[in-house]
Amino acid sequence: MRILYISSDLIVHDYRFLKKLCEFDHDVYLVTHFAGKDLPQDISGLRGLKIIRYNPNAVLLGTEKYSIFTRKIRCWLAFMQSYIKFKRELKKIKPDIVHAGWVQGDGFLAAVSDFHPFLLMPWGSDILVFPEKSKRTMSKTKYVLSKADMITCDCEIVKKKIIEFSNYDSEKIIVFPWGIDLDLFKPNKKNNLIRKALGWEDKKILLMTRSFFPIYAVDDFIKAIPKIIKAYPNTRIILVGDGPLRSELEQLTVNLGIRDYVYFAESIPNDKMPEYFNSADIYLSCSLSDGTSLSLLEAMACSLPVVTTDIPSYLEWINDGENGYIVPTRSPNDISAKVINLLSNHNLRIKMGHRNFLIAQERANWDINYRKLELIYGKLQKNK
């Protein structure tokens, strides 16, 4: 099939989808508004992938100089520039399927093109968070949903929200976790490269791999650290990620007197992440909202016990007290209490970690889960 895939962030999720599409011998076109100077090498290097890059930023340069009204006009011009180009590409490429998400961005571009069949793939926050920000965003979201021939998402809470917003036919919403590479993410406690590099061979290591944005509430974890350190002074923390809150979070560790206990690792290539997971003793995620977190699945596949917040998508994977601990959002005291409990009980950590390994093997295998996307494509073609 000829697939036109639209995405602009070009993160690891996109790479995994595009790689599989190319491996299955589809004729794959990527349309992107990626804002960086150079496309990610893992994506640009995919054999057989044809890339069409738009650059509406040229219209938007210097918008901070203008009034709100003028900025809106320039944003509209940028979108129209993309829309006209996209309509031309559709006529030229003649795809069998357009596959797009984020809902309010690339999904909107696909929706207004009125091309069918159109598969919409929400990412999580574009359904769980953004529609509630304004009436305009909610209207835009509903419009895109109404234009999709089918929708695929990675967790039940996203499906539930879609139905609440739009009364979309539940039979046309297919839920499957996007999954991870289980050949890459697997237990290997002999891999001590990170511990050795940091001089932490004899330490207990807590790991968080969330970007430094408000929605991931990394500050809640940092606020929990002093109590953890007081109970177990040989504990150290690795924060893998980057984002606009980085300097603020670094300053918070200074203010709390724990800067020497925390290592900020910046963004790490995905193929290097198993080294971090296998160097850790406990994985944490304090997100305020999320879809199925691939970082969580990667930690589980590497046999780590986890402490996570009680958001619905996490509850699809973690049973409190069985394969991890669940805490309320915005609760540093609860985080510290659960971590201290795990640090005090080696056998419990091993038991929970093994359960997570088995769950990941059963439910998070990307090689298996991807086949559900092929079935969706087949249904769309059949109903074309």
XYZ file of C-alpha atoms in Angstrom:
384
model
C 0.000 0.000 0.000
C 0.987 3.612 -0.502
C 0.918 5.285 2.905
C 1.169 9.026 3.474
C 2.215 9.470 7.108
C 2.026 12.976 8.593
C 3.925 13.905 11.747
C 6.057 16.871 12.717
C 7.678 16.138 16.082
C 9.537 13.093 14.703
C 10.188 11.415 18.025
C 11.013 7.774 18.710
C 7.356 6.738 18.241
C 7.426 8.039 14.668
C 10.659 6.183 13.989
C 9.155 2.910 15.165
C 6.047 3.297 13.005
C 7.946 4.411 9.920
C 10.549 1.673 10.300
C 7.884 -1.020 10.454
C 5.965 0.441 7.532
C 9.115 0.365 5.415
C 9.995 -3.163 6.553
C 6.548 -4.363 5.472
C 7.264 -3.094 1.952
C 4.717 -0.310 1.928
C 5.380 2.672 -0.296
C 5.835 5.200 2.518
C 5.796 8.992 2.294
C 6.463 11.199 5.308
C 5.081 14.733 5.333
C 6.544 16.793 8.164
C 6.830 20.334 9.483
C 9.791 19.341 11.646
C 11.222 22.534 13.108
C 14.812 21.426 13.664
C 17.637 22.209 11.287
C 18.270 18.578 10.362
C 15.861 15.670 10.427
C 16.629 12.945 12.998
C 19.189 10.630 11.450
C 17.337 7.451 12.390
C 14.318 8.631 10.370
C 16.142 10.274 7.457
C 18.204 7.092 7.106
C 15.250 4.725 6.753
C 15.595 2.807 3.532
C 12.762 3.445 1.096
C 11.211 6.324 3.041
C 10.322 9.351 0.915
C 10.364 12.583 2.898
C 8.460 15.757 2.040
C 9.363 18.598 4.346
C 7.342 21.770 4.740
C 8.702 24.887 6.415
C 5.887 27.222 7.447
C 8.278 28.770 9.987
C 9.513 31.057 7.220
C 6.162 32.841 7.367
C 6.222 32.941 11.158
C 9.692 34.383 11.713
C 9.624 37.458 13.895
C 5.967 37.143 14.889
C 6.810 38.359 18.371
C 7.136 41.849 16.853
C 3.514 41.960 15.806
C 0.096 42.421 17.430
C -2.046 39.421 18.341
C -4.206 40.035 15.292
C -1.185 40.155 12.972
C 0.256 36.999 14.508
C -3.037 35.212 13.867
C -2.963 36.325 10.242
C 0.608 35.112 9.820
C -0.251 31.777 11.440
C -3.209 31.437 9.081
C -0.927 32.173 6.118
C 1.516 29.537 7.333
C -1.252 26.965 7.555
C -2.622 27.856 4.114
C 0.862 27.466 2.692
C 1.001 23.925 4.071
C -2.561 23.155 3.027
C -2.006 24.134 -0.602
C 1.210 22.106 -0.786
C -0.444 19.135 0.885
C -3.360 19.107 -1.579
C -0.837 19.106 -4.416
C 1.035 16.193 -2.848
C -2.187 14.214 -2.482
C -2.924 14.592 -6.202
C 0.633 13.669 -7.097
C 1.167 10.735 -4.712
C -2.374 9.299 -4.772
C -1.963 7.498 -1.431
C -4.115 4.558 -0.392
C -4.255 5.844 3.192
C -3.417 9.067 5.020
C -2.200 8.339 8.554
C -1.872 11.391 10.810
C -1.671 12.749 14.382
C -1.231 15.029 16.564
C -4.952 15.790 16.417
C -4.927 19.607 16.444
C -1.848 19.875 14.200
C -1.051 17.303 11.536
C -4.405 15.633 12.149
C -6.163 18.912 11.363
C -4.216 19.270 8.115
C -5.316 15.781 7.056
C -8.905 16.482 8.076
C -9.315 19.715 6.096
C -7.837 18.057 3.009
C -10.960 15.860 3.007
C -8.929 12.874 1.842
C -10.259 9.400 2.581
C -9.484 6.917 3.959
C -7.992 8.911 6.815
C -6.590 7.133 9.888
C -6.236 9.439 12.885
C -3.689 8.531 15.573
C -3.958 10.680 18.724
C -0.823 10.781 20.844
C -2.404 11.232 24.277
C -2.362 14.816 25.493
C -4.033 15.989 22.274
C -7.136 14.204 23.600
C -6.556 14.079 27.366
C -5.394 17.676 27.920
C -5.585 20.114 25.006
C -9.299 19.970 24.098
C -10.166 21.350 27.539
C -7.997 24.431 27.106
C -10.536 26.422 25.089
C -13.805 26.148 23.206
C -11.899 26.734 19.972
C -9.544 23.829 20.632
C -12.461 21.577 21.568
C -14.279 22.497 18.341
C -11.146 21.850 16.324
C -10.706 18.474 18.010
C -14.291 17.437 17.323
C -13.958 18.473 13.686
C -10.843 16.333 13.172
C -12.456 13.352 14.894
C -15.519 13.675 12.657
C -13.353 13.482 9.537
C -11.457 10.314 10.518
C -12.543 7.032 8.944
C -10.926 5.124 11.799
C -8.966 6.062 14.905
C -6.198 4.165 16.639
C -4.853 5.001 20.089
C -2.644 3.329 22.659
C -4.857 3.220 25.767
C -8.481 2.878 26.808
C -8.717 6.275 28.506
C -8.031 8.025 25.185
C -10.766 5.986 23.510
C -13.154 6.837 26.349
C -12.437 10.567 26.010
C -12.908 10.486 22.239
C -16.361 8.960 22.669
C -17.225 11.539 25.352
C -16.248 14.403 23.045
C -17.773 13.224 19.819
C -19.958 10.118 20.136
C -17.575 8.550 17.634
C -18.450 4.925 16.770
C -16.528 2.850 19.328
C -16.179 0.010 16.811
C -14.014 2.270 14.674
C -11.588 3.093 17.495
C -8.900 0.435 17.758
C -6.793 0.413 20.909
C -3.413 -1.229 21.002
C -0.219 -0.362 22.906
C 2.439 0.714 20.472
C 4.961 -1.489 22.213
C 8.736 -1.621 22.408
C 11.672 -3.544 20.986
C 12.033 -6.468 23.394
C 15.318 -7.499 21.779
C 16.731 -4.137 22.870
C 14.953 -3.642 26.196
C 15.631 -6.678 28.366
C 17.232 -7.375 31.745
C 21.008 -7.218 31.826
C 22.254 -6.395 35.302
C 25.811 -7.061 34.156
C 25.549 -3.854 32.140
C 27.087 -1.462 34.663
C 28.434 1.133 32.239
C 26.401 3.995 33.700
C 27.170 3.054 37.294
C 30.866 2.888 36.516
C 30.840 6.157 34.589
C 29.209 7.942 37.533
C 31.204 6.145 40.210
C 27.962 4.778 41.671
C 28.722 1.039 41.645
C 27.652 0.637 45.291
C 24.629 2.972 45.185
C 20.899 2.413 44.848
C 19.747 4.260 41.732
C 16.331 5.779 41.053
C 15.577 6.552 37.418
C 13.127 8.920 35.740
C 13.104 9.417 31.962
C 10.429 12.076 31.448
C 10.974 15.333 29.584
C 11.182 18.522 31.613
C 7.716 19.875 30.883
C 5.030 20.765 33.464
C 2.796 17.831 32.535
C 5.433 15.319 33.685
C 5.746 16.854 37.177
C 9.436 16.026 37.553
C 9.517 18.575 40.380
C 7.251 16.324 42.476
C 9.877 13.597 42.304
C 12.677 16.012 43.150
C 10.720 17.243 46.189
C 10.461 13.624 47.372
C 14.212 13.036 47.230
C 15.312 14.646 50.542
C 13.265 12.174 52.612
C 14.560 9.287 50.529
C 18.163 10.418 50.990
C 17.625 10.853 54.730
C 16.412 7.244 55.011
C 18.916 5.792 52.533
C 21.928 8.097 52.083
C 23.505 5.777 49.499
C 20.669 6.494 47.030
C 21.361 8.397 43.837
C 19.043 9.727 41.128
C 19.304 9.871 37.339
C 16.985 12.204 35.405
C 17.066 11.532 31.673
C 15.429 14.239 29.586
C 15.414 17.841 28.539
C 12.957 20.683 28.196
C 12.127 24.253 29.208
C 12.092 23.495 32.948
C 15.637 22.141 33.030
C 17.329 25.114 34.732
C 14.431 25.459 37.163
C 14.660 21.792 38.134
C 18.419 21.981 38.528
C 17.994 24.989 40.809
C 15.394 23.093 42.826
C 17.939 20.361 43.582
C 20.346 23.072 44.744
C 17.701 24.697 46.955
C 16.863 21.341 48.530
C 20.523 20.540 49.155
C 20.514 17.396 46.997
C 22.365 18.557 43.875
C 25.249 16.133 44.457
C 22.815 13.226 44.556
C 21.158 13.951 41.202
C 22.581 13.444 37.709
C 20.871 15.255 34.815
C 21.594 13.116 31.761
C 19.899 15.232 29.039
C 18.286 13.371 26.133
C 19.741 9.959 25.339
C 19.376 8.041 22.037
C 16.805 5.309 22.437
C 19.261 2.529 21.648
C 21.392 3.656 24.605
C 18.508 3.722 27.086
C 18.808 0.032 28.112
C 22.117 0.952 29.751
C 20.263 3.375 32.021
C 17.366 1.056 32.823
C 19.718 -1.811 33.635
C 21.786 0.425 35.909
C 18.720 1.411 37.952
C 16.968 -0.211 40.901
C 13.598 1.593 40.680
C 11.821 3.503 37.904
C 9.486 6.441 38.558
C 6.948 8.477 36.596
C 4.979 11.305 38.243
C 3.027 12.464 35.188
C -0.191 14.421 35.543
C -1.526 13.020 32.264
C -0.244 10.525 29.724
C -1.122 7.880 27.204
C 0.662 4.546 27.367
C 4.174 5.551 28.329
C 6.778 3.708 26.298
C 9.361 4.685 28.902
C 7.282 2.829 31.483
C 7.091 -0.235 29.229
C 10.842 -0.094 28.634
C 11.459 -0.036 32.386
C 9.095 -2.969 32.876
C 10.816 -4.954 30.122
C 14.125 -4.434 31.948
C 12.601 -5.953 35.120
C 12.371 -2.757 37.149
C 9.805 -2.192 39.908
C 8.010 1.089 39.367
C 6.368 3.916 41.284
C 3.861 5.843 39.179
C 1.002 8.277 39.575
C -2.620 7.130 39.460
C -3.491 8.350 35.985
C -5.787 5.955 34.056
C -3.321 4.891 31.359
C -0.815 3.715 33.979
C -3.503 1.731 35.782
C -3.852 -0.351 32.614
C -0.344 -1.664 33.337
C 0.364 -1.337 37.065
C -1.542 -3.025 39.880
C -0.740 -1.319 43.164
C 1.349 -3.540 45.402
C 1.760 -6.276 42.796
C 4.137 -5.014 40.109
C 4.662 -1.500 41.434
C 3.191 1.235 43.582
C 0.565 3.785 42.618
C 0.538 7.235 44.235
C -1.758 10.249 43.786
C -0.551 13.037 41.506
C 1.169 15.947 43.219
C 2.155 13.865 46.241
C 5.920 14.010 47.000
C 5.378 12.524 50.470
C 3.647 9.459 49.034
C 6.384 9.088 46.435
C 9.109 9.111 49.069
C 7.208 6.641 51.275
C 6.778 4.102 48.458
C 10.376 4.438 47.293
C 11.663 3.986 50.848
C 9.524 0.867 51.186
C 11.015 -0.585 48.005
C 14.564 0.321 49.006
C 14.053 -1.514 52.281
C 12.908 -4.741 50.622
C 15.243 -6.329 48.079
C 13.040 -9.379 47.526
C 10.000 -7.214 46.827
C 11.932 -5.247 44.214
C 12.974 -8.468 42.500
C 9.435 -9.880 42.660
C 7.799 -6.756 41.228
C 10.471 -6.408 38.566
C 9.976 -9.990 37.394
C 6.228 -9.481 37.138
C 6.831 -6.407 35.010
C 9.155 -8.383 32.745
C 6.447 -10.996 32.171
C 3.787 -8.337 31.489
C 6.041 -6.608 28.970
C 6.765 -9.900 27.217
C 3.066 -10.665 26.972
C 1.630 -7.258 26.061
C 4.341 -4.834 24.923
C 6.013 -6.636 22.013
C 6.091 -4.118 19.153
C 6.726 -6.848 16.563
C 3.389 -8.399 17.520
C 1.401 -5.259 18.314
C 2.307 -3.608 15.007
C 0.327 -6.256 13.149
C -2.845 -4.650 14.480
C -2.014 -1.570 12.434
C -1.823 -3.743 9.328
C -5.294 -5.070 10.134
C -6.572 -1.489 10.445
C -5.084 -0.601 7.075
C -6.777 -3.676 5.606
C -10.179 -2.606 6.959
C -9.739 0.912 5.589
C -8.870 -0.436 2.149
C -11.783 -2.856 2.206
C -14.234 -0.050 2.999
C -12.662 2.422 0.553
